[in-house]
Coordinates of C-alpha atoms and ligand atoms in Angstrom, one line a residue:
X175 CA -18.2 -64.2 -54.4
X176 CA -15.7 -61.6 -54.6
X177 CA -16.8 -58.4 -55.7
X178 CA -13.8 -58.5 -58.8
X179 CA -15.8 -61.8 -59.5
X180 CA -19.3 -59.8 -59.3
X181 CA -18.2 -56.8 -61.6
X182 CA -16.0 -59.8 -64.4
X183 CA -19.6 -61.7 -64.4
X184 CA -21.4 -58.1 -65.1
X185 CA -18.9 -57.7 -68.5
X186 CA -18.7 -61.3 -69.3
X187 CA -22.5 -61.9 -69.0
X188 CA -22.9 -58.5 -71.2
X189 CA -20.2 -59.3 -73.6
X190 CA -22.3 -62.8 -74.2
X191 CA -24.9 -61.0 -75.7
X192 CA -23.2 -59.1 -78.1
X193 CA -22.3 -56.1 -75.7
X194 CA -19.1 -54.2 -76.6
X195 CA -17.2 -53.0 -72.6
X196 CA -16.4 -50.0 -72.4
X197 CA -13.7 -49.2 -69.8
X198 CA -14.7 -46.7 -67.0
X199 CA -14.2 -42.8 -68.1
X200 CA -12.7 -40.9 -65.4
X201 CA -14.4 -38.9 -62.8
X202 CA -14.2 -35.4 -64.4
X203 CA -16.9 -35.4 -66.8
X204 CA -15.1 -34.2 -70.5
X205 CA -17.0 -31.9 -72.4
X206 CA -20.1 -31.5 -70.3
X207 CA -20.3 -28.4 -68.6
X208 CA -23.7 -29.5 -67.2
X209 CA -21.9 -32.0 -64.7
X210 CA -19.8 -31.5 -61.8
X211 CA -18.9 -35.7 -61.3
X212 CA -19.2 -38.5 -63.3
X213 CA -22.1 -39.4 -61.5
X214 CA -23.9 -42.7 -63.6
X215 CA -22.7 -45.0 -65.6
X216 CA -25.0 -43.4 -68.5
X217 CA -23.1 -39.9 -68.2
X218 CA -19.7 -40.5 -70.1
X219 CA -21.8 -42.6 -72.7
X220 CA -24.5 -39.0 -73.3
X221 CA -22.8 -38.2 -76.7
X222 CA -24.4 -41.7 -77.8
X223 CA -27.6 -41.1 -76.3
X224 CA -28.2 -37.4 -77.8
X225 CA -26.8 -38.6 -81.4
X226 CA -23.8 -36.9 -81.3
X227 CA -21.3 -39.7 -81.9
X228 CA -22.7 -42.9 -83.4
X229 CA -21.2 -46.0 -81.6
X230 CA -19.5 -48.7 -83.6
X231 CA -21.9 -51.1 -81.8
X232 CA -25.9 -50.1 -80.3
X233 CA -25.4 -52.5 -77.0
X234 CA -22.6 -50.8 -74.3
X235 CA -21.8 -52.3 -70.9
X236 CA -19.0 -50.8 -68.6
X237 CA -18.4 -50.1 -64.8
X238 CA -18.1 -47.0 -64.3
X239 CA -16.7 -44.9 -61.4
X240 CA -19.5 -42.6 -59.7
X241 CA -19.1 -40.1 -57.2
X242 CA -22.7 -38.7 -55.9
X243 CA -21.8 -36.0 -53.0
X244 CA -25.5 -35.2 -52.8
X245 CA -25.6 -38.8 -50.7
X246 CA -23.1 -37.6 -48.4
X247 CA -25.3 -37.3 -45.0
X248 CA -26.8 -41.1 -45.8
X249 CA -22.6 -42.5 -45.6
X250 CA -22.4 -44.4 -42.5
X251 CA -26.1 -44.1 -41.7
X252 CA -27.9 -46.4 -44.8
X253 CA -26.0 -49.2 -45.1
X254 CA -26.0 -48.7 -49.2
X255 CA -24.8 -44.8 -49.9
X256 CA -21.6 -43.9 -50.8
X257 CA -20.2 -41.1 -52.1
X258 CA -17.9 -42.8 -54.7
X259 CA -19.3 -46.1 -55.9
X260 CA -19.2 -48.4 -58.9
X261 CA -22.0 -48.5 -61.3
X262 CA -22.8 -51.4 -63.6
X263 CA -24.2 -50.2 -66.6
X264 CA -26.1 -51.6 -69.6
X265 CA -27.1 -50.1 -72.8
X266 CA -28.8 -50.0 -75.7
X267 CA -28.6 -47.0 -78.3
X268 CA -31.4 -47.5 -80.3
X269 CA -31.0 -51.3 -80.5
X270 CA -32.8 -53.7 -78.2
X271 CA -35.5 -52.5 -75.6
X272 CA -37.4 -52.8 -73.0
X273 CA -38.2 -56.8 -73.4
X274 CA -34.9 -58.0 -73.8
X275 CA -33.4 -55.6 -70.8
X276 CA -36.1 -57.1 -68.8
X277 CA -35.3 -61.3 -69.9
X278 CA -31.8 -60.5 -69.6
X279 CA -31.6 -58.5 -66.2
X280 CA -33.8 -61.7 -64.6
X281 CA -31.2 -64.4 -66.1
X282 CA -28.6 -62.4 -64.8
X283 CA -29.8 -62.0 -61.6
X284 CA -31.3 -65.9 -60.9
X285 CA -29.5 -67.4 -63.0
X286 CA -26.8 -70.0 -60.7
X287 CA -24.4 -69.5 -63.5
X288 CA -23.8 -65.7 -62.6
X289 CA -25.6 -64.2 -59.3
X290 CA -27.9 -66.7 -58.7
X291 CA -30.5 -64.8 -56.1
X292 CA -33.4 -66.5 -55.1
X293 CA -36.2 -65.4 -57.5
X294 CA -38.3 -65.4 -54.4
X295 CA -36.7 -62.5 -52.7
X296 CA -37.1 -60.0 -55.8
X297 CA -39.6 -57.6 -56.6
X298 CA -39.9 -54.7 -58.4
X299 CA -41.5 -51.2 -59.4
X300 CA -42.7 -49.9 -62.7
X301 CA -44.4 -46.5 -64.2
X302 CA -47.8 -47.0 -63.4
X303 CA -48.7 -46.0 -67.1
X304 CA -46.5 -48.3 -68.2
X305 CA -48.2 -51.4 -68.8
X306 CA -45.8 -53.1 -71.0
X307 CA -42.7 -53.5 -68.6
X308 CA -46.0 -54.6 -65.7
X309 CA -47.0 -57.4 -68.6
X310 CA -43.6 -58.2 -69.3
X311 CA -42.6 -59.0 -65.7
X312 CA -45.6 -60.3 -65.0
X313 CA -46.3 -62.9 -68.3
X314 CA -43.0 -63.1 -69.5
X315 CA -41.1 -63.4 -66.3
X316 CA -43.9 -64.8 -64.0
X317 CA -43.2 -62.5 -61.3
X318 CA -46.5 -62.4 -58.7
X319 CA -48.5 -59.5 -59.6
X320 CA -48.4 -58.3 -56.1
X321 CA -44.4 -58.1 -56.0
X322 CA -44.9 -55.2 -59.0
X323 CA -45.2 -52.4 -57.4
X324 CA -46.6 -49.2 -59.4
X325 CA -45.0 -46.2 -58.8
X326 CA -45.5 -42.6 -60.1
X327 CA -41.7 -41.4 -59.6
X328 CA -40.7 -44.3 -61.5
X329 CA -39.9 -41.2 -64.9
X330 CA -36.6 -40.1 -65.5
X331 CA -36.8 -37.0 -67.3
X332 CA -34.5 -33.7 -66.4
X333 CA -36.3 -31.4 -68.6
X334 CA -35.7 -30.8 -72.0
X335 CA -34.1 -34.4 -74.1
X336 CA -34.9 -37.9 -73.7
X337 CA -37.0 -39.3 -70.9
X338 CA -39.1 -42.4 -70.1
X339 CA -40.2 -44.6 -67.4
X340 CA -37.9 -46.8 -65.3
X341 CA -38.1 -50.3 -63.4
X342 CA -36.3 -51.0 -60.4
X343 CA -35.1 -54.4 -59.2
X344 CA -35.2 -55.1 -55.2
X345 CA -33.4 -57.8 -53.3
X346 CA -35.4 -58.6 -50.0
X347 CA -33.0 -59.0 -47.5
X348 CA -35.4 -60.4 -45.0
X349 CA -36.9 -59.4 -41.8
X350 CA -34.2 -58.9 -39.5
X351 CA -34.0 -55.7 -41.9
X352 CA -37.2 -54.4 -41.5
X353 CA -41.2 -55.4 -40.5
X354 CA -43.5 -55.7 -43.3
X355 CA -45.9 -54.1 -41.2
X356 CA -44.2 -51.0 -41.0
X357 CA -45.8 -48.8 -43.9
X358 CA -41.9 -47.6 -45.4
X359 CA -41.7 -51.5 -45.4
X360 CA -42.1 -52.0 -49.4
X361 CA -39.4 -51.4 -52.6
X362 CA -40.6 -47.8 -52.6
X363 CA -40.1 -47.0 -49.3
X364 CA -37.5 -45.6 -46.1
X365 CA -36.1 -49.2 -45.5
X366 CA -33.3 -51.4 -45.3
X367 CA -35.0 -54.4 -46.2
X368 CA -35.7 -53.9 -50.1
X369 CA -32.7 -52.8 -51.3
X370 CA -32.9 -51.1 -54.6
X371 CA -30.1 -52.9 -57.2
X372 CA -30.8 -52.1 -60.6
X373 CA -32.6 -49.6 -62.6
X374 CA -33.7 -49.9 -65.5
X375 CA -34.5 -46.6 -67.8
X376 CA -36.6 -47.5 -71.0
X377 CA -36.0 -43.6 -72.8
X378 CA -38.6 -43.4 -75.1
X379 CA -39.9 -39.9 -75.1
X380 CA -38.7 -36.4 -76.0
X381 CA -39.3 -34.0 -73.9
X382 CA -39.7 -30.9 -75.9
X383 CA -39.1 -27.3 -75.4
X384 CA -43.4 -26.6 -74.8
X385 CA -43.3 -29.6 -72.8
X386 CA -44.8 -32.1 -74.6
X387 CA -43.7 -35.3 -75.0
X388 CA -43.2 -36.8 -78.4
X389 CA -42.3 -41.3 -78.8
X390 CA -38.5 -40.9 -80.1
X391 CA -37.5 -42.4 -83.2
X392 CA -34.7 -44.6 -81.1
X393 CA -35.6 -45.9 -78.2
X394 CA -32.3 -46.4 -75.8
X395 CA -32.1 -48.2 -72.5
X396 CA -29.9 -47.1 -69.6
X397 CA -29.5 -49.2 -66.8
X398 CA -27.6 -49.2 -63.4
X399 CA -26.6 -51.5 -60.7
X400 CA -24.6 -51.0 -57.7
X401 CA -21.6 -53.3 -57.4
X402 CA -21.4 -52.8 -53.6
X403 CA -25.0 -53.7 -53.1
X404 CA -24.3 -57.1 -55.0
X405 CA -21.3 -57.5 -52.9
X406 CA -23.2 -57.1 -49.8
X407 CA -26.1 -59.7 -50.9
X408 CA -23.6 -62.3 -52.3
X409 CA -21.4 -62.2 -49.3
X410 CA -23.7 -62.6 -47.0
X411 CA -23.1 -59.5 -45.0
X412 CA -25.1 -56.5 -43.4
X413 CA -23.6 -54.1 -45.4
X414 CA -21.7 -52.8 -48.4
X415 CA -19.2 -51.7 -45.9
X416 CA -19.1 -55.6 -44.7
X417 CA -17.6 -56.8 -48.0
X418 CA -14.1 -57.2 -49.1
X419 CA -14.4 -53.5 -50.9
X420 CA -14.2 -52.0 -47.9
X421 CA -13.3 -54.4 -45.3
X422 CA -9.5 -54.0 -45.7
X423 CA -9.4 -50.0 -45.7
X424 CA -11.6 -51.0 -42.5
X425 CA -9.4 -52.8 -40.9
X426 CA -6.3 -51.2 -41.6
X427 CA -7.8 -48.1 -39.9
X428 CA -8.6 -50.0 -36.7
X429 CA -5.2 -51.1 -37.1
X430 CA -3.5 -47.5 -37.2
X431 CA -6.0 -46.4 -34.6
X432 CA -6.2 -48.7 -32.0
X433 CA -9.6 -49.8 -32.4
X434 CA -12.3 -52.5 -32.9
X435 CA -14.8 -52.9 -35.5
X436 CA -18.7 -53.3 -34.4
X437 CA -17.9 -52.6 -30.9
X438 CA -18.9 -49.1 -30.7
X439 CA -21.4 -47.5 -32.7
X440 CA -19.4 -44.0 -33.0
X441 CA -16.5 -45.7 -33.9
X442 CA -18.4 -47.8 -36.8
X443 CA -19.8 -44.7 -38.1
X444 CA -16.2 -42.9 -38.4
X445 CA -14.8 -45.9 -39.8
X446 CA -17.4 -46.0 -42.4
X447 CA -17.2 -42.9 -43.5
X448 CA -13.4 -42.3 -43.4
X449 CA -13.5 -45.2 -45.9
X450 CA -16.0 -43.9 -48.4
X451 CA -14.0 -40.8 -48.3
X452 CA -10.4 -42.1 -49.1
X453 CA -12.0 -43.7 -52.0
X454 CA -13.5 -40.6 -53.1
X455 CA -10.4 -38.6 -52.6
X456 CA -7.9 -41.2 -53.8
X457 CA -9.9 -41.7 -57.2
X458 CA -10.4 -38.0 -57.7
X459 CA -6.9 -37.3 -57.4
X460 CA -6.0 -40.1 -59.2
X461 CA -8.1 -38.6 -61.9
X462 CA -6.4 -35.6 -61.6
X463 CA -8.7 -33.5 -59.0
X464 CA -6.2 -31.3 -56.6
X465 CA -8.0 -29.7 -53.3
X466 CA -8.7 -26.8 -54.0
X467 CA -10.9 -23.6 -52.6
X468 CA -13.4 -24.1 -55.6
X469 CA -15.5 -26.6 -57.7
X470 CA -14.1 -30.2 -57.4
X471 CA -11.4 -28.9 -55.6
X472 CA -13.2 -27.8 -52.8
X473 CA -15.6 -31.2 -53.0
X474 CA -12.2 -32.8 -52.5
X475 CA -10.8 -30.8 -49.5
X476 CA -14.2 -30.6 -47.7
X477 CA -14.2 -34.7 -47.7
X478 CA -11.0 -35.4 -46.7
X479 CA -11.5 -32.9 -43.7
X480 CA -14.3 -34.7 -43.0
X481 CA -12.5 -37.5 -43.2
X482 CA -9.9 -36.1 -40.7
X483 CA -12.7 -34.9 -38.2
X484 CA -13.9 -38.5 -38.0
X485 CA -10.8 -39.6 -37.4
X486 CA -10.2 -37.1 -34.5
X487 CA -13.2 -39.8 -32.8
X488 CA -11.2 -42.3 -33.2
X489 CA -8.4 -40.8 -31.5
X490 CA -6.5 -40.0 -34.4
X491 CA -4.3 -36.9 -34.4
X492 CA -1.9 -37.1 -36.9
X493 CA -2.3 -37.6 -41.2
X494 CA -3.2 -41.0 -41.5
X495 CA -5.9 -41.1 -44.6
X496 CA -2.7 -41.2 -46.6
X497 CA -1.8 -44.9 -45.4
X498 CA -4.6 -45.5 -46.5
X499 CA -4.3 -45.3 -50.2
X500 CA -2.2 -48.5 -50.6
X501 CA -5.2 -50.3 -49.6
X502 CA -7.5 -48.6 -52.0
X503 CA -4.8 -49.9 -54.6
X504 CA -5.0 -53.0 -53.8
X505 CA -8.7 -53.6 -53.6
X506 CA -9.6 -51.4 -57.0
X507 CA -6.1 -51.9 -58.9
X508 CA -7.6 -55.1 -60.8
X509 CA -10.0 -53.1 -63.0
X510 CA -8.5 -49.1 -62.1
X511 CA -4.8 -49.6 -62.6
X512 CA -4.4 -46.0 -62.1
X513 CA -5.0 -46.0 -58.3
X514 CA -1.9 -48.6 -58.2
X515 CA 0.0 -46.3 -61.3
X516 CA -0.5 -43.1 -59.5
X517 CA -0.6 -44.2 -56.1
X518 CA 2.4 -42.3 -55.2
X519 CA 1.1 -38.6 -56.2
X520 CA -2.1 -39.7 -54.9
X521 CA -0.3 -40.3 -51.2
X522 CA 1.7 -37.0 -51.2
X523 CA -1.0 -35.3 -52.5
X524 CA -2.9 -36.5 -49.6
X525 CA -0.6 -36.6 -47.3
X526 CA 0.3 -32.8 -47.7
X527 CA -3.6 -31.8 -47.5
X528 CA -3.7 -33.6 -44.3
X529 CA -0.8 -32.1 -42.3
X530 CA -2.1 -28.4 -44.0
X531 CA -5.1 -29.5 -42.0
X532 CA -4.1 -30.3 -38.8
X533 CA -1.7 -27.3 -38.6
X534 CA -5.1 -25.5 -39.1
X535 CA -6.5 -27.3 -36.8
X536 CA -4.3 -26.7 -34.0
X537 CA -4.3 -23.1 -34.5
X538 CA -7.9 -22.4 -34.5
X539 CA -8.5 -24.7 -32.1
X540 CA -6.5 -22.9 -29.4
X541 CA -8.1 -19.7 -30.8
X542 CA -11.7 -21.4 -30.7
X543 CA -10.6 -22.3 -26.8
X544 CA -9.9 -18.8 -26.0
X545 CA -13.2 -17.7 -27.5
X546 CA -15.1 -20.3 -25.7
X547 CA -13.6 -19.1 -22.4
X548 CA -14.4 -15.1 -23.0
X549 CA -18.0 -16.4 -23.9
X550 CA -18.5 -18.3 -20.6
X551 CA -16.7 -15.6 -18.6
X552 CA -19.1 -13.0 -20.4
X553 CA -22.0 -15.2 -19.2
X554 CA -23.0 -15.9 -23.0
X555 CA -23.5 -19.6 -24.3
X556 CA -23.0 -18.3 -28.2
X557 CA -19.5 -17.5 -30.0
X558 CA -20.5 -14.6 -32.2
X559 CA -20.9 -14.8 -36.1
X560 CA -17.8 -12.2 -36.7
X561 CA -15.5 -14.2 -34.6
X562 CA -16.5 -17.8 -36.3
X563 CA -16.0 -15.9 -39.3
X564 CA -12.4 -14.6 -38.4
X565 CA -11.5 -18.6 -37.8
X566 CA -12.6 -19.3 -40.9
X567 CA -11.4 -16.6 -42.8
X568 CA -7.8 -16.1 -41.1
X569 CA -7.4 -19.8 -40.0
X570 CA -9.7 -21.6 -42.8
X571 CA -11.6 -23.5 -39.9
X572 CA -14.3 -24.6 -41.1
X573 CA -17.9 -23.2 -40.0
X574 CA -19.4 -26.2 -39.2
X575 CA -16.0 -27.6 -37.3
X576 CA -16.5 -24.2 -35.3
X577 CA -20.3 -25.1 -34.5
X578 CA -18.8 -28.8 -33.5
X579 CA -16.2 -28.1 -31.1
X580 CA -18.5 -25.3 -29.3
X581 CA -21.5 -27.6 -29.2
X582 CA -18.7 -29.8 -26.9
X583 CA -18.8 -27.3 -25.2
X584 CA -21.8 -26.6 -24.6
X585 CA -22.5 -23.5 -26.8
X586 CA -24.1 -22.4 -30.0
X587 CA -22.6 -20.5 -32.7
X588 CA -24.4 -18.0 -34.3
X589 CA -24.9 -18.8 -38.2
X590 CA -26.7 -15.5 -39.3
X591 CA -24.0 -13.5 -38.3
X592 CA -21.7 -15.7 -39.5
X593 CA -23.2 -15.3 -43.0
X594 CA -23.6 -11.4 -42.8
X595 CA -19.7 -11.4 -42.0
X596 CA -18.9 -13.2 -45.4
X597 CA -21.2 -11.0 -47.1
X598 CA -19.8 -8.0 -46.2
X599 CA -16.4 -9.6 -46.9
X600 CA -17.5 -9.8 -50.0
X601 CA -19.0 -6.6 -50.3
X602 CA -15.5 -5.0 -49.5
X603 CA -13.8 -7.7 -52.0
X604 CA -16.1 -6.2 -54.4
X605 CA -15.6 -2.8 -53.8
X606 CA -12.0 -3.2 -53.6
X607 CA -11.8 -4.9 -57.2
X608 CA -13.4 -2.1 -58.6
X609 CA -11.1 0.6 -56.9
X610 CA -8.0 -0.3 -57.6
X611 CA -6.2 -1.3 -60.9
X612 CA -3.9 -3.7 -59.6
X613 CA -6.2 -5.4 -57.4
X614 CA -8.6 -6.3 -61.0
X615 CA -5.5 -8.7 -61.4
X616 CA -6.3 -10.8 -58.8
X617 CA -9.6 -9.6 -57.8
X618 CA -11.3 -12.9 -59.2
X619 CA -9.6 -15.3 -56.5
X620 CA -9.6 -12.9 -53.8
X621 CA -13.8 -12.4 -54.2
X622 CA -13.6 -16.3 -54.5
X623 CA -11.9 -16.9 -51.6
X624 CA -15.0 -16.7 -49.4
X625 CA -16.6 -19.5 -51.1
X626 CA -19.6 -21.1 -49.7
X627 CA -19.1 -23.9 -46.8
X628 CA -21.3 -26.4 -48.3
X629 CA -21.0 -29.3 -50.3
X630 CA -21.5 -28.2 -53.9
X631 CA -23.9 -30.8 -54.9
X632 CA -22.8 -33.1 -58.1
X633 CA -25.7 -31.3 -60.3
X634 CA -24.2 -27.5 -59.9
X635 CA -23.1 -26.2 -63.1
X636 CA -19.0 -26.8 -64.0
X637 CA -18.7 -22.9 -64.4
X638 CA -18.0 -22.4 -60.7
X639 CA -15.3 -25.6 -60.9
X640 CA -11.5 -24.9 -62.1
X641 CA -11.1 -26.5 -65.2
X642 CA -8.5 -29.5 -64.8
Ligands
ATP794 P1 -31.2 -45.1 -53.7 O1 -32.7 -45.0 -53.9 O2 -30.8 -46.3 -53.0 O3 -30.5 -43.8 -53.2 P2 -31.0 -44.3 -56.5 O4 -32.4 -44.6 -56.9 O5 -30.7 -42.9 -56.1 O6 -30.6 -45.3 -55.2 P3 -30.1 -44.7 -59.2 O7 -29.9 -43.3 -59.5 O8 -31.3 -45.5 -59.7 O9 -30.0 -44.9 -57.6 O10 -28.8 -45.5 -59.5 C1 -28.7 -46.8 -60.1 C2 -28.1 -47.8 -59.0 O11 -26.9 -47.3 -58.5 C3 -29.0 -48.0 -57.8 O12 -30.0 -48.9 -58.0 C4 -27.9 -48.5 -56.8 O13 -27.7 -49.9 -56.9 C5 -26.7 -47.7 -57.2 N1 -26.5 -46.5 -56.3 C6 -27.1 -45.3 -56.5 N2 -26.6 -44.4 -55.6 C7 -25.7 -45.1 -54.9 C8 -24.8 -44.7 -53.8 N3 -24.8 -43.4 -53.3 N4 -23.9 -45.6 -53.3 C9 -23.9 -46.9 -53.8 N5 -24.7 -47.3 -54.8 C10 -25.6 -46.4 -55.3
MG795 MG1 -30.3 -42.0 -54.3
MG796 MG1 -34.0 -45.2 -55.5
MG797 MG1 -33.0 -45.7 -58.5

């Protein structure tokens, strides 16, 4: 089934009983400063859930676009993470609860006429407090007492607001995926072989300001399930990367670079993340995202530079992510016309970040040689933290590029006084602002400049983003 098919069944199945689709927001959260990404299918719908805006009709469903960079390191590795991904959401604002979400997720899920999974092969987890989604599993659905797994982290609740206990749905994938006799071998553990599809959240509580926890008058029901992961189960493959969401930017890669898929397990790793990444970046720009040295921005820049780097594996030295972008079109355009619509800008834009990038890149790079060579001839296996620093702030290379390429080398490069150069950089930026008159002007993007070389994890606060 084709995973167009898998998200048409999701809204048709949803519309059935009385659901009313919503399309999928955009990326950039709107008018929630407590949200980097869109990052849930729940998020765009919160003015609902807090009371805000009442909707014409209690049940929701959508897909909804998701970026969660805070998965970033698991791309390529799991064979379920991405950092963009499409969530199929459910819900229920103060309407129907936890028994019906249960009945209906099962007849989605077993049912021939939609997915159809083997009953056999699902199990799932529950708050071990909460005895009435255990019963309702259990008597309602007949699901074997020992595939209910109880589970204390199985709460959502992000301090103050709504909260309440959550089931998850796992698919077994079988045991070419992992040995039940390995203890992370069960729905709540490290493994491959449940894979985690659907959560249900039954919100129930409020968590109140002297922590207490009160029943709310409207009980809501968020749920979400990953549309890759169903892709991967009902094509029969090893991975979400396996399916025909990702297969095509795959190949089309191998294509430009000369290479095989599943031939080489560096190679498959680079693939695999260069095409989470495009996705990431073409949707984001789409959505009106520019790289940028801050907030989004940045999230932006740093992924397609990662994306380059892993190209640089596979051999690839000139901008080719932007070829790529055609292919996201054409694999997304069905339900997000605006990656066909925009695919232009969304190419140039790309394109233009990419060749900023490699002129970057061949500048430090002979810089970072030179450095590498005084080093050795000094008898010292480290590149100090003032000149990584220089390369990063004269050349914008990267700090963790810097500690790649030496490690090639064979050297180390030395973080701490890489971080007390951008302090004092900062400190003189500081100083400098307060000074001089002229320099107040543009004192804010100068001190900004030196912004951190990490990810900015999708939970930070928007006040560090640009507003777009
Ligand atoms: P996991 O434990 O596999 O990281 P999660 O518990 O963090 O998933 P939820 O926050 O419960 O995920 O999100 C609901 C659903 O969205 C998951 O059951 C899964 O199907 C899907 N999902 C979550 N994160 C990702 C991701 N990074 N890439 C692809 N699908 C995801
Ligand atoms: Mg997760
Ligand atoms: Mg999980
Ligand atoms: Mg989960």
């Amino acid at each position: 089934m084709k995973a167009s098919e898998i998200r048409a069944k999701w809204l048709k199945f949803f519309e059935s009983k009385g659901h009313k689709i919503e399309p999928s927001a955009p990326l950039v959260p709107h008018n929630d400063p407590s949200l980097l990404w869109i990052n849930a299918g729940m998020a765009p719908l919160k003015p609902y859930f807090d009371g805000r805006v009442v909707p014409d009709n209690p049940r929701i469903a959508n897909s909804q676009k998701c970026i969660r960079t805070n998965d970033i390191e698991n791309v390529g590795k799991t064979r379920r993470h991405h950092t963009f991904f499409e969530m199929l959401g459910n819900f229920s604002i103060g309407d129907y609860f936890k028994e019906e979400v249960i009945t209906w997720a099962w007849e989605f899920l077993t049912d021939p006429q939609w997915i159809g999974f083997d009953p056999n092969r699902l199990s799932v987890t529950v708050y071990p407090e909460d005895t009435e989604a255990f019963e309702l599993w259990n008597k309602k659905i007949g699901l074997p007492a020992e595939r209910i797994y109880k589970l204390q982290e199985n709460f959502w609740d992000i301090g103050e607001g709504p909260c309440g206990p959550c089931t998850e749905i796992f698919y077994d994938r079988g045991d070419a995926y992992g040995d039940l006799n390995d203890p992370e071998c069960w729905p709540g553990g490290e493994n491959e072989r449940f894979l985690e599809v659907w959560n249900l959240v039954f919100s129930q509580f409020n968590h109140n300001k002297d922590g207490s926890y009160t029943p709310l008058p409207n009980k809501n029901i968020d749920t979400g399930a990953g549309l890759e992961r169903f892709a991967s189960i009902l094509q029969d493959v090893d991975s979400n990367f396996d399916t025909d969401l990702f297969q095509p930017i795959i190949q089309k890669t191998c294509e430009l670079a000369g290479v095989k898929y599943k031939q080489n397990e560096e190679y498959d790793v680079a693939l695999k993340v260069i095409a989470d990444h495009i996705r990431t970046v073409a949707f984001s720009v789409g959505d009106g995202v520019l790289p940028s040295n801050e907030g989004r921005g940045y999230v932006i820049r740093r992924l397609l530079r990662r994306a380059v780097r892993y190209g640089k594996v596979l051999g690839m030295d000139k901008p080719f992510l932007y070829l790529l972008t055609p292919i996201v079109g054409d694999i997304m355009g069905v339900y997000y016309p605006e990656v066909v619509e925009k695919r232009e800008f969304i190419e140039r834009v790309i394109r233009t970040e990419e060749e900023r990038f490699h002129e970057t890149l061949s500048d430090g790079l002979a810089i970072l040689a030179e450095l590498v060579e005084n080093a050795r001839k000094e008898g010292s296996n480290q590149i100090s933290g003032p000149d990584a620093f220089k390369l990063y702030d004269t050349y914008g290379f990267p700090f963790d590029l810097t500690e790649d390429f030496a490690a090639e080398k064979g050297l180390t490069v030395d973080r701490d006084g890489f971080d007390r150069s951008m302090q004092e950089q900062r400190d003189r930026a500081r100083a400098a602002r307060q000074e001089s008159e002229s320099m107040k002007v543009q004192g804010g993007p100068l001190a900004d400049f030196t912004v951190k070389s990490e990810f900015v994890g999708y939970t930070e606060l928007v006040t560090t983003a640009k507003v777009i």
